[in-house]
PDB file of C-alpha atoms in Angstrom:
ATOM      1  CA  UNK O   1     -23.218 -30.023 -15.980  1.00 80.00           C
ATOM      2  CA  UNK O   2     -19.588 -28.994 -15.973  1.00 77.00           C
ATOM      3  CA  UNK O   3     -18.502 -32.617 -15.556  1.00 78.00           C
ATOM      4  CA  UNK O   4     -20.518 -33.582 -18.616  1.00 78.00           C
ATOM      5  CA  UNK O   5     -19.115 -30.617 -20.571  1.00 81.00           C
ATOM      6  CA  UNK O   6     -15.445 -31.363 -19.855  1.00 84.00           C
ATOM      7  CA  UNK O   7     -15.580 -35.163 -19.795  1.00 76.00           C
ATOM      8  CA  UNK O   8     -17.242 -35.489 -23.194  1.00 80.00           C
ATOM      9  CA  UNK O   9     -15.259 -32.760 -24.927  1.00 83.00           C
ATOM     10  CA  UNK O  10     -11.763 -33.386 -23.597  1.00 87.00           C
ATOM     11  CA  UNK O  11     -11.792 -37.099 -22.849  1.00 84.00           C
ATOM     12  CA  UNK O  12      -8.855 -37.832 -20.521  1.00 88.00           C
ATOM     13  CA  UNK O  13      -6.228 -40.397 -21.373  1.00 88.00           C
ATOM     14  CA  UNK O  14      -5.496 -43.334 -19.077  1.00 89.00           C
ATOM     15  CA  UNK O  15      -2.350 -41.901 -17.449  1.00 93.00           C
ATOM     16  CA  UNK O  16      -2.129 -41.174 -13.730  1.00 93.00           C
ATOM     17  CA  UNK O  17      -3.292 -37.645 -12.959  1.00 92.00           C
ATOM     18  CA  UNK O  18      -5.661 -37.360 -15.912  1.00 94.00           C
ATOM     19  CA  UNK O  19      -8.755 -37.366 -13.674  1.00 95.00           C
ATOM     20  CA  UNK O  20      -8.129 -33.698 -12.965  1.00 94.00           C
ATOM     21  CA  UNK O  21      -9.756 -33.055 -16.356  1.00 94.00           C
ATOM     22  CA  UNK O  22     -13.235 -34.578 -15.856  1.00 93.00           C
ATOM     23  CA  UNK O  23     -13.320 -34.115 -12.067  1.00 94.00           C
ATOM     24  CA  UNK O  24     -10.997 -31.274 -11.039  1.00 95.00           C
ATOM     25  CA  UNK O  25     -11.816 -28.647 -13.674  1.00 95.00           C
ATOM     26  CA  UNK O  26     -15.586 -28.993 -13.038  1.00 94.00           C
ATOM     27  CA  UNK O  27     -14.997 -28.583  -9.289  1.00 95.00           C
ATOM     28  CA  UNK O  28     -13.066 -25.397 -10.062  1.00 96.00           C
ATOM     29  CA  UNK O  29     -15.902 -24.247 -12.363  1.00 95.00           C
ATOM     30  CA  UNK O  30     -18.317 -24.641  -9.459  1.00 95.00           C
ATOM     31  CA  UNK O  31     -16.193 -22.245  -7.393  1.00 95.00           C
ATOM     32  CA  UNK O  32     -16.262 -19.678 -10.193  1.00 96.00           C
ATOM     33  CA  UNK O  33     -20.060 -19.890 -10.373  1.00 95.00           C
ATOM     34  CA  UNK O  34     -20.298 -19.434  -6.611  1.00 95.00           C
ATOM     35  CA  UNK O  35     -18.037 -16.401  -6.747  1.00 96.00           C
ATOM     36  CA  UNK O  36     -20.180 -14.832  -9.453  1.00 94.00           C
ATOM     37  CA  UNK O  37     -23.303 -15.378  -7.374  1.00 93.00           C
ATOM     38  CA  UNK O  38     -22.029 -14.476  -3.900  1.00 93.00           C
ATOM     39  CA  UNK O  39     -18.905 -12.331  -4.475  1.00 94.00           C
ATOM     40  CA  UNK O  40     -15.295 -12.862  -3.421  1.00 95.00           C
ATOM     41  CA  UNK O  41     -15.890 -11.720   0.154  1.00 96.00           C
ATOM     42  CA  UNK O  42     -18.251 -14.670   0.645  1.00 96.00           C
ATOM     43  CA  UNK O  43     -16.024 -17.351  -0.876  1.00 96.00           C
ATOM     44  CA  UNK O  44     -14.044 -18.387   2.194  1.00 96.00           C
ATOM     45  CA  UNK O  45     -16.345 -21.117   3.497  1.00 96.00           C
ATOM     46  CA  UNK O  46     -17.075 -22.359  -0.019  1.00 96.00           C
ATOM     47  CA  UNK O  47     -13.360 -22.867  -0.746  1.00 97.00           C
ATOM     48  CA  UNK O  48     -12.706 -24.259   2.731  1.00 97.00           C
ATOM     49  CA  UNK O  49     -15.131 -27.127   2.125  1.00 97.00           C
ATOM     50  CA  UNK O  50     -12.886 -29.016  -0.356  1.00 97.00           C
ATOM     51  CA  UNK O  51      -9.733 -27.782   1.366  1.00 97.00           C
ATOM     52  CA  UNK O  52     -10.741 -29.291   4.711  1.00 97.00           C
ATOM     53  CA  UNK O  53     -11.608 -32.552   2.969  1.00 96.00           C
ATOM     54  CA  UNK O  54      -8.164 -32.702   1.363  1.00 97.00           C
ATOM     55  CA  UNK O  55      -6.455 -31.833   4.669  1.00 96.00           C
ATOM     56  CA  UNK O  56      -8.419 -34.535   6.492  1.00 96.00           C
ATOM     57  CA  UNK O  57      -7.783 -37.259   3.919  1.00 95.00           C
ATOM     58  CA  UNK O  58      -4.053 -36.574   3.626  1.00 93.00           C
ATOM     59  CA  UNK O  59      -3.664 -37.196   7.363  1.00 91.00           C
ATOM     60  CA  UNK O  60      -5.318 -40.606   7.095  1.00 91.00           C
ATOM     61  CA  UNK O  61      -3.820 -42.016   3.916  1.00 87.00           C
ATOM     62  CA  UNK O  62      -2.087 -45.397   4.115  1.00 85.00           C
ATOM     63  CA  UNK O  63       0.185 -44.597   1.184  1.00 86.00           C
ATOM     64  CA  UNK O  64       2.380 -41.630   0.216  1.00 86.00           C
ATOM     65  CA  UNK O  65       0.583 -38.525  -1.026  1.00 91.00           C
ATOM     66  CA  UNK O  66       0.941 -37.696  -4.713  1.00 93.00           C
ATOM     67  CA  UNK O  67       1.848 -34.406  -6.304  1.00 96.00           C
ATOM     68  CA  UNK O  68      -0.921 -33.014  -8.488  1.00 95.00           C
ATOM     69  CA  UNK O  69       0.683 -34.125 -11.739  1.00 96.00           C
ATOM     70  CA  UNK O  70       0.235 -37.693 -10.507  1.00 96.00           C
ATOM     71  CA  UNK O  71      -2.952 -37.294  -8.491  1.00 95.00           C
ATOM     72  CA  UNK O  72      -4.882 -40.551  -8.149  1.00 93.00           C
ATOM     73  CA  UNK O  73      -7.190 -39.822  -5.206  1.00 93.00           C
ATOM     74  CA  UNK O  74     -10.350 -37.691  -5.302  1.00 94.00           C
ATOM     75  CA  UNK O  75      -8.961 -35.554  -2.494  1.00 95.00           C
ATOM     76  CA  UNK O  76      -6.050 -34.701  -4.813  1.00 95.00           C
ATOM     77  CA  UNK O  77      -7.504 -34.497  -8.329  1.00 94.00           C
ATOM     78  CA  UNK O  78     -10.783 -32.854  -7.296  1.00 95.00           C
ATOM     79  CA  UNK O  79     -10.606 -31.194  -3.872  1.00 97.00           C
ATOM     80  CA  UNK O  80      -7.008 -29.961  -3.843  1.00 97.00           C
ATOM     81  CA  UNK O  81      -7.008 -29.245  -7.566  1.00 97.00           C
ATOM     82  CA  UNK O  82     -10.094 -27.022  -7.397  1.00 97.00           C
ATOM     83  CA  UNK O  83      -8.590 -24.947  -4.570  1.00 98.00           C
ATOM     84  CA  UNK O  84      -5.242 -24.627  -6.367  1.00 98.00           C
ATOM     85  CA  UNK O  85      -6.903 -23.589  -9.641  1.00 97.00           C
ATOM     86  CA  UNK O  86      -9.086 -21.069  -7.854  1.00 98.00           C
ATOM     87  CA  UNK O  87      -5.932 -19.606  -6.333  1.00 97.00           C
ATOM     88  CA  UNK O  88      -4.247 -19.456  -9.727  1.00 98.00           C
ATOM     89  CA  UNK O  89      -7.284 -17.583 -11.025  1.00 97.00           C
ATOM     90  CA  UNK O  90      -6.874 -14.957  -8.299  1.00 97.00           C
ATOM     91  CA  UNK O  91      -3.177 -14.564  -9.035  1.00 97.00           C
ATOM     92  CA  UNK O  92      -3.052 -14.462 -12.851  1.00 97.00           C
ATOM     93  CA  UNK O  93      -6.593 -13.173 -13.415  1.00 96.00           C
ATOM     94  CA  UNK O  94      -9.797 -14.717 -14.714  1.00 96.00           C
ATOM     95  CA  UNK O  95      -9.244 -13.697 -18.344  1.00 97.00           C
ATOM     96  CA  UNK O  96      -5.763 -15.225 -18.456  1.00 97.00           C
ATOM     97  CA  UNK O  97      -6.859 -18.503 -16.911  1.00 97.00           C
ATOM     98  CA  UNK O  98      -9.904 -18.675 -19.192  1.00 97.00           C
ATOM     99  CA  UNK O  99      -7.598 -18.165 -22.176  1.00 97.00           C
ATOM    100  CA  UNK O 100      -5.405 -21.052 -20.986  1.00 97.00           C
ATOM    101  CA  UNK O 101      -8.385 -23.379 -20.465  1.00 96.00           C
ATOM    102  CA  UNK O 102      -9.787 -22.424 -23.859  1.00 96.00           C
ATOM    103  CA  UNK O 103      -6.454 -23.246 -25.493  1.00 97.00           C
ATOM    104  CA  UNK O 104      -6.404 -26.596 -23.699  1.00 96.00           C
ATOM    105  CA  UNK O 105      -9.970 -27.392 -24.759  1.00 94.00           C
ATOM    106  CA  UNK O 106      -9.352 -26.372 -28.379  1.00 94.00           C
ATOM    107  CA  UNK O 107      -6.262 -28.564 -28.554  1.00 93.00           C
ATOM    108  CA  UNK O 108      -7.947 -31.720 -27.227  1.00 92.00           C
ATOM    109  CA  UNK O 109     -11.716 -31.461 -27.680  1.00 90.00           C
ATOM    110  CA  UNK O 110     -13.515 -34.171 -29.662  1.00 90.00           C
ATOM    111  CA  UNK O 111     -10.364 -36.024 -30.665  1.00 84.00           C
ATOM    112  CA  UNK O 112     -11.042 -39.302 -32.472  1.00 85.00           C
ATOM    113  CA  UNK O 113      -7.484 -40.570 -32.176  1.00 85.00           C
ATOM    114  CA  UNK O 114      -4.689 -40.049 -29.665  1.00 82.00           C
ATOM    115  CA  UNK O 115      -2.836 -38.558 -28.073  1.00 88.00           C
ATOM    116  CA  UNK O 116      -5.601 -37.643 -25.646  1.00 89.00           C
ATOM    117  CA  UNK O 117      -5.225 -35.147 -22.825  1.00 92.00           C
ATOM    118  CA  UNK O 118      -3.422 -35.817 -19.561  1.00 94.00           C
ATOM    119  CA  UNK O 119      -2.452 -33.748 -16.547  1.00 95.00           C
ATOM    120  CA  UNK O 120       0.914 -32.852 -18.086  1.00 96.00           C
ATOM    121  CA  UNK O 121      -0.775 -31.348 -21.152  1.00 96.00           C
ATOM    122  CA  UNK O 122      -2.942 -29.036 -19.064  1.00 97.00           C
ATOM    123  CA  UNK O 123       0.029 -28.137 -16.897  1.00 97.00           C
ATOM    124  CA  UNK O 124       2.222 -27.150 -19.831  1.00 97.00           C
ATOM    125  CA  UNK O 125      -0.467 -24.777 -21.114  1.00 97.00           C
ATOM    126  CA  UNK O 126      -0.954 -23.241 -17.655  1.00 98.00           C
ATOM    127  CA  UNK O 127       2.811 -22.692 -17.434  1.00 98.00           C
ATOM    128  CA  UNK O 128       2.755 -20.829 -20.736  1.00 97.00           C
ATOM    129  CA  UNK O 129       0.087 -18.428 -19.455  1.00 98.00           C
ATOM    130  CA  UNK O 130       1.603 -17.849 -16.000  1.00 98.00           C
ATOM    131  CA  UNK O 131       4.165 -15.031 -15.640  1.00 97.00           C
ATOM    132  CA  UNK O 132       7.587 -15.896 -14.259  1.00 96.00           C
ATOM    133  CA  UNK O 133       6.884 -14.045 -11.007  1.00 96.00           C
ATOM    134  CA  UNK O 134       4.042 -16.476 -10.238  1.00 97.00           C
ATOM    135  CA  UNK O 135       5.582 -19.718 -11.478  1.00 97.00           C
ATOM    136  CA  UNK O 136       6.422 -20.632  -7.878  1.00 97.00           C
ATOM    137  CA  UNK O 137       2.693 -21.077  -7.231  1.00 98.00           C
ATOM    138  CA  UNK O 138       2.364 -23.558 -10.098  1.00 97.00           C
ATOM    139  CA  UNK O 139       5.432 -25.460  -8.939  1.00 97.00           C
ATOM    140  CA  UNK O 140       4.140 -25.609  -5.358  1.00 97.00           C
ATOM    141  CA  UNK O 141       0.695 -26.854  -6.330  1.00 97.00           C
ATOM    142  CA  UNK O 142       1.556 -29.178  -9.232  1.00 97.00           C
ATOM    143  CA  UNK O 143       5.104 -30.471  -8.754  1.00 97.00           C
ATOM    144  CA  UNK O 144       5.536 -30.320  -4.976  1.00 96.00           C
ATOM    145  CA  UNK O 145       3.532 -30.943  -1.847  1.00 96.00           C
ATOM    146  CA  UNK O 146       3.637 -27.512  -0.256  1.00 97.00           C
ATOM    147  CA  UNK O 147       1.863 -26.509   2.942  1.00 97.00           C
ATOM    148  CA  UNK O 148       1.514 -23.042   4.407  1.00 98.00           C
ATOM    149  CA  UNK O 149       1.300 -22.534   8.133  1.00 97.00           C
ATOM    150  CA  UNK O 150       0.291 -18.884   8.296  1.00 98.00           C
ATOM    151  CA  UNK O 151      -1.031 -17.593  11.605  1.00 98.00           C
ATOM    152  CA  UNK O 152      -2.407 -14.368  13.068  1.00 98.00           C
ATOM    153  CA  UNK O 153      -0.639 -13.647  16.346  1.00 98.00           C
ATOM    154  CA  UNK O 154      -2.650 -10.597  17.412  1.00 97.00           C
ATOM    155  CA  UNK O 155      -5.039  -8.031  15.973  1.00 97.00           C
ATOM    156  CA  UNK O 156      -6.145  -4.772  17.562  1.00 96.00           C
ATOM    157  CA  UNK O 157      -8.555  -2.081  16.449  1.00 97.00           C
ATOM    158  CA  UNK O 158      -8.485   1.576  17.401  1.00 96.00           C
ATOM    159  CA  UNK O 159     -10.405   4.556  16.029  1.00 96.00           C
ATOM    160  CA  UNK O 160      -8.484   7.335  14.319  1.00 95.00           C
ATOM    161  CA  UNK O 161      -9.202  11.044  14.677  1.00 94.00           C
ATOM    162  CA  UNK O 162     -11.313  10.920  11.510  1.00 95.00           C
ATOM    163  CA  UNK O 163     -15.011  10.149  11.576  1.00 95.00           C
ATOM    164  CA  UNK O 164     -15.880   6.444  11.246  1.00 94.00           C
ATOM    165  CA  UNK O 165     -12.265   5.516  10.497  1.00 96.00           C
ATOM    166  CA  UNK O 166     -10.342   2.714  12.208  1.00 97.00           C
ATOM    167  CA  UNK O 167      -6.864   1.280  12.267  1.00 97.00           C
ATOM    168  CA  UNK O 168      -6.285  -2.468  12.421  1.00 97.00           C
ATOM    169  CA  UNK O 169      -2.890  -3.326  13.890  1.00 97.00           C
ATOM    170  CA  UNK O 170      -1.950  -6.823  12.856  1.00 97.00           C
ATOM    171  CA  UNK O 171       0.885  -9.144  13.892  1.00 98.00           C
ATOM    172  CA  UNK O 172       1.220 -12.452  12.067  1.00 98.00           C
ATOM    173  CA  UNK O 173       3.594 -15.192  10.998  1.00 98.00           C
ATOM    174  CA  UNK O 174       4.113 -16.471   7.460  1.00 98.00           C
ATOM    175  CA  UNK O 175       5.504 -19.954   6.921  1.00 98.00           C
ATOM    176  CA  UNK O 176       5.653 -22.523   4.135  1.00 98.00           C
ATOM    177  CA  UNK O 177       7.146 -25.999   3.985  1.00 97.00           C
ATOM    178  CA  UNK O 178       7.715 -28.609   1.294  1.00 96.00           C
ATOM    179  CA  UNK O 179       7.409 -32.332   1.871  1.00 93.00           C
ATOM    180  CA  UNK O 180      10.249 -34.433   0.499  1.00 90.00           C
ATOM    181  CA  UNK O 181      10.044 -37.965  -0.922  1.00 84.00           C
ATOM    182  CA  UNK O 182      10.554 -39.452   2.561  1.00 85.00           C
ATOM    183  CA  UNK O 183       7.676 -37.510   4.109  1.00 86.00           C
ATOM    184  CA  UNK O 184       9.884 -34.983   5.891  1.00 91.00           C
ATOM    185  CA  UNK O 185       9.073 -31.277   5.796  1.00 94.00           C
ATOM    186  CA  UNK O 186      11.657 -28.726   4.717  1.00 95.00           C
ATOM    187  CA  UNK O 187      11.151 -24.984   5.354  1.00 96.00           C
ATOM    188  CA  UNK O 188      10.889 -22.723   2.314  1.00 96.00           C
ATOM    189  CA  UNK O 189      13.637 -20.440   3.591  1.00 95.00           C
ATOM    190  CA  UNK O 190      13.777 -18.137   0.578  1.00 94.00           C
ATOM    191  CA  UNK O 191      10.047 -17.794  -0.019  1.00 96.00           C
ATOM    192  CA  UNK O 192       8.697 -14.440  -1.139  1.00 96.00           C
ATOM    193  CA  UNK O 193       5.072 -15.256  -1.901  1.00 97.00           C
ATOM    194  CA  UNK O 194       2.085 -13.135  -2.812  1.00 98.00           C
ATOM    195  CA  UNK O 195      -0.547 -13.376  -0.077  1.00 98.00           C
ATOM    196  CA  UNK O 196      -3.803 -11.470   0.406  1.00 98.00           C
ATOM    197  CA  UNK O 197      -4.621  -9.668   3.643  1.00 98.00           C
ATOM    198  CA  UNK O 198      -8.213  -8.525   4.127  1.00 98.00           C
ATOM    199  CA  UNK O 199     -10.224  -6.597   6.663  1.00 98.00           C
ATOM    200  CA  UNK O 200     -13.935  -7.420   6.700  1.00 97.00           C
ATOM    201  CA  UNK O 201     -16.604  -4.846   7.387  1.00 95.00           C
ATOM    202  CA  UNK O 202     -19.874  -5.622   9.141  1.00 94.00           C
ATOM    203  CA  UNK O 203     -22.168  -8.153   7.476  1.00 91.00           C
ATOM    204  CA  UNK O 204     -25.365  -7.053   5.805  1.00 90.00           C
ATOM    205  CA  UNK O 205     -28.438  -9.039   4.788  1.00 86.00           C
ATOM    206  CA  UNK O 206     -29.397  -9.497   1.166  1.00 81.00           C
ATOM    207  CA  UNK O 207     -32.955  -9.524  -0.194  1.00 81.00           C
ATOM    208  CA  UNK O 208     -33.265 -13.218   0.688  1.00 80.00           C
ATOM    209  CA  UNK O 209     -32.264 -12.658   4.313  1.00 80.00           C
ATOM    210  CA  UNK O 210     -28.814 -14.196   3.824  1.00 84.00           C
ATOM    211  CA  UNK O 211     -25.849 -12.732   5.701  1.00 85.00           C
ATOM    212  CA  UNK O 212     -23.439 -11.183   3.216  1.00 92.00           C
ATOM    213  CA  UNK O 213     -19.781 -10.443   3.951  1.00 94.00           C
ATOM    214  CA  UNK O 214     -17.928  -7.384   2.648  1.00 95.00           C
ATOM    215  CA  UNK O 215     -14.290  -6.411   2.371  1.00 96.00           C
ATOM    216  CA  UNK O 216     -13.390  -3.064   3.894  1.00 96.00           C
ATOM    217  CA  UNK O 217      -9.880  -3.615   2.559  1.00 97.00           C
ATOM    218  CA  UNK O 218      -8.110  -6.338   0.610  1.00 97.00           C
ATOM    219  CA  UNK O 219      -4.559  -6.079  -0.677  1.00 97.00           C
ATOM    220  CA  UNK O 220      -1.935  -8.496  -1.984  1.00 97.00           C
ATOM    221  CA  UNK O 221       1.548  -8.338  -0.484  1.00 97.00           C
ATOM    222  CA  UNK O 222       4.817 -10.134  -1.061  1.00 97.00           C
ATOM    223  CA  UNK O 223       5.872 -11.847   2.168  1.00 97.00           C
ATOM    224  CA  UNK O 224       9.038 -13.598   3.218  1.00 97.00           C
ATOM    225  CA  UNK O 225       9.047 -16.309   5.866  1.00 97.00           C
ATOM    226  CA  UNK O 226       8.762 -15.086   9.471  1.00 97.00           C
ATOM    227  CA  UNK O 227       6.950 -12.526  11.610  1.00 98.00           C
ATOM    228  CA  UNK O 228       5.346  -9.422  10.106  1.00 98.00           C
ATOM    229  CA  UNK O 229       3.331  -6.419  11.229  1.00 97.00           C
ATOM    230  CA  UNK O 230       0.819  -4.330   9.290  1.00 97.00           C
ATOM    231  CA  UNK O 231      -1.394  -1.357  10.059  1.00 97.00           C
ATOM    232  CA  UNK O 232      -4.469  -1.100   7.846  1.00 97.00           C
ATOM    233  CA  UNK O 233      -6.822   1.889   7.866  1.00 97.00           C
ATOM    234  CA  UNK O 234     -10.463   1.320   6.926  1.00 97.00           C
ATOM    235  CA  UNK O 235     -13.755   3.160   6.847  1.00 96.00           C
ATOM    236  CA  UNK O 236     -16.440   1.704   9.076  1.00 95.00           C
ATOM    237  CA  UNK O 237     -16.055  -0.490  12.129  1.00 95.00           C
ATOM    238  CA  UNK O 238     -14.265  -3.710  11.087  1.00 97.00           C
ATOM    239  CA  UNK O 239     -15.598  -7.160  11.898  1.00 97.00           C
ATOM    240  CA  UNK O 240     -12.574  -9.406  11.239  1.00 97.00           C
ATOM    241  CA  UNK O 241      -9.159  -9.634   9.624  1.00 98.00           C
ATOM    242  CA  UNK O 242      -7.797 -12.555   7.603  1.00 98.00           C
ATOM    243  CA  UNK O 243      -4.661 -13.840   5.952  1.00 98.00           C
ATOM    244  CA  UNK O 244      -5.604 -15.447   2.630  1.00 97.00           C
ATOM    245  CA  UNK O 245      -9.273 -14.504   3.085  1.00 97.00           C
ATOM    246  CA  UNK O 246     -10.494 -16.618   0.154  1.00 97.00           C
ATOM    247  CA  UNK O 247      -8.606 -19.645   1.536  1.00 97.00           C
ATOM    248  CA  UNK O 248      -6.959 -20.665  -1.735  1.00 97.00           C
ATOM    249  CA  UNK O 249      -3.556 -21.347  -0.171  1.00 97.00           C
ATOM    250  CA  UNK O 250      -3.063 -24.913   1.030  1.00 97.00           C
ATOM    251  CA  UNK O 251      -2.709 -24.106   4.726  1.00 97.00           C
ATOM    252  CA  UNK O 252      -2.375 -26.695   7.502  1.00 95.00           C
ATOM    253  CA  UNK O 253      -4.851 -24.863   9.725  1.00 96.00           C
ATOM    254  CA  UNK O 254      -6.940 -22.212   7.962  1.00 96.00           C
ATOM    255  CA  UNK O 255      -8.735 -21.403  11.230  1.00 96.00           C
ATOM    256  CA  UNK O 256      -5.790 -19.454  12.644  1.00 96.00           C
ATOM    257  CA  UNK O 257      -5.672 -17.264   9.550  1.00 97.00           C
ATOM    258  CA  UNK O 258      -8.808 -15.466  10.765  1.00 97.00           C
ATOM    259  CA  UNK O 259      -9.332 -13.161  13.737  1.00 97.00           C
ATOM    260  CA  UNK O 260     -12.587 -11.595  14.873  1.00 96.00           C
ATOM    261  CA  UNK O 261     -12.194  -7.967  15.948  1.00 94.00           C
TER     262      UNK O 261
END
């Protein structure tokens, strides 16, 4: 439905990258609908599905990978794009991103003559609605090929002196690299990125018998590159801890961002 809605309102032009409009935005819309139905704490596996596909395909391509502005493979203009847009939504907020998409649609919907919409037109509107402190995320996802390599080193739980209260002691490493035009990776030495850290409480079952995840704690921090330690206090016995719990960062190995407790 979303593909029909976007494709026939904002018909893409024939430039490279324009398929993000009829394919990528609908894939992002699907994530939003899932979040509204299941909640943010249950989004990890839903977001990981297209992310794993992108990560698999990029390792088996027989040509250089494209930045998003020039995406010409489904793994780029649909899978990667949907994850990146979902991440932008978390960072700048749903209302702000909706305002940007509405401006884009109003500018290009039902045009009878050109210019028609391309990736650069959507990108320029997103830039306008993204605060300076978060522009790095747009640059990483649209203009560069950026990969995180975040990893939990250790996680321990101990009860406090208060009833049903626990401390999670977490050690982890934050890392990000950019790929240059020759396929070499360069460390993002001066990174200071916003990254979510979450502690999950015990699952419950909903009325349909489905396991439902819950956050005991989720907080966004600014992290530089390197090793870090955190102590997080929560109510109720924790089940797991995660870096980037909703999996919207493009991470080489999302599995080591999660630790059962």
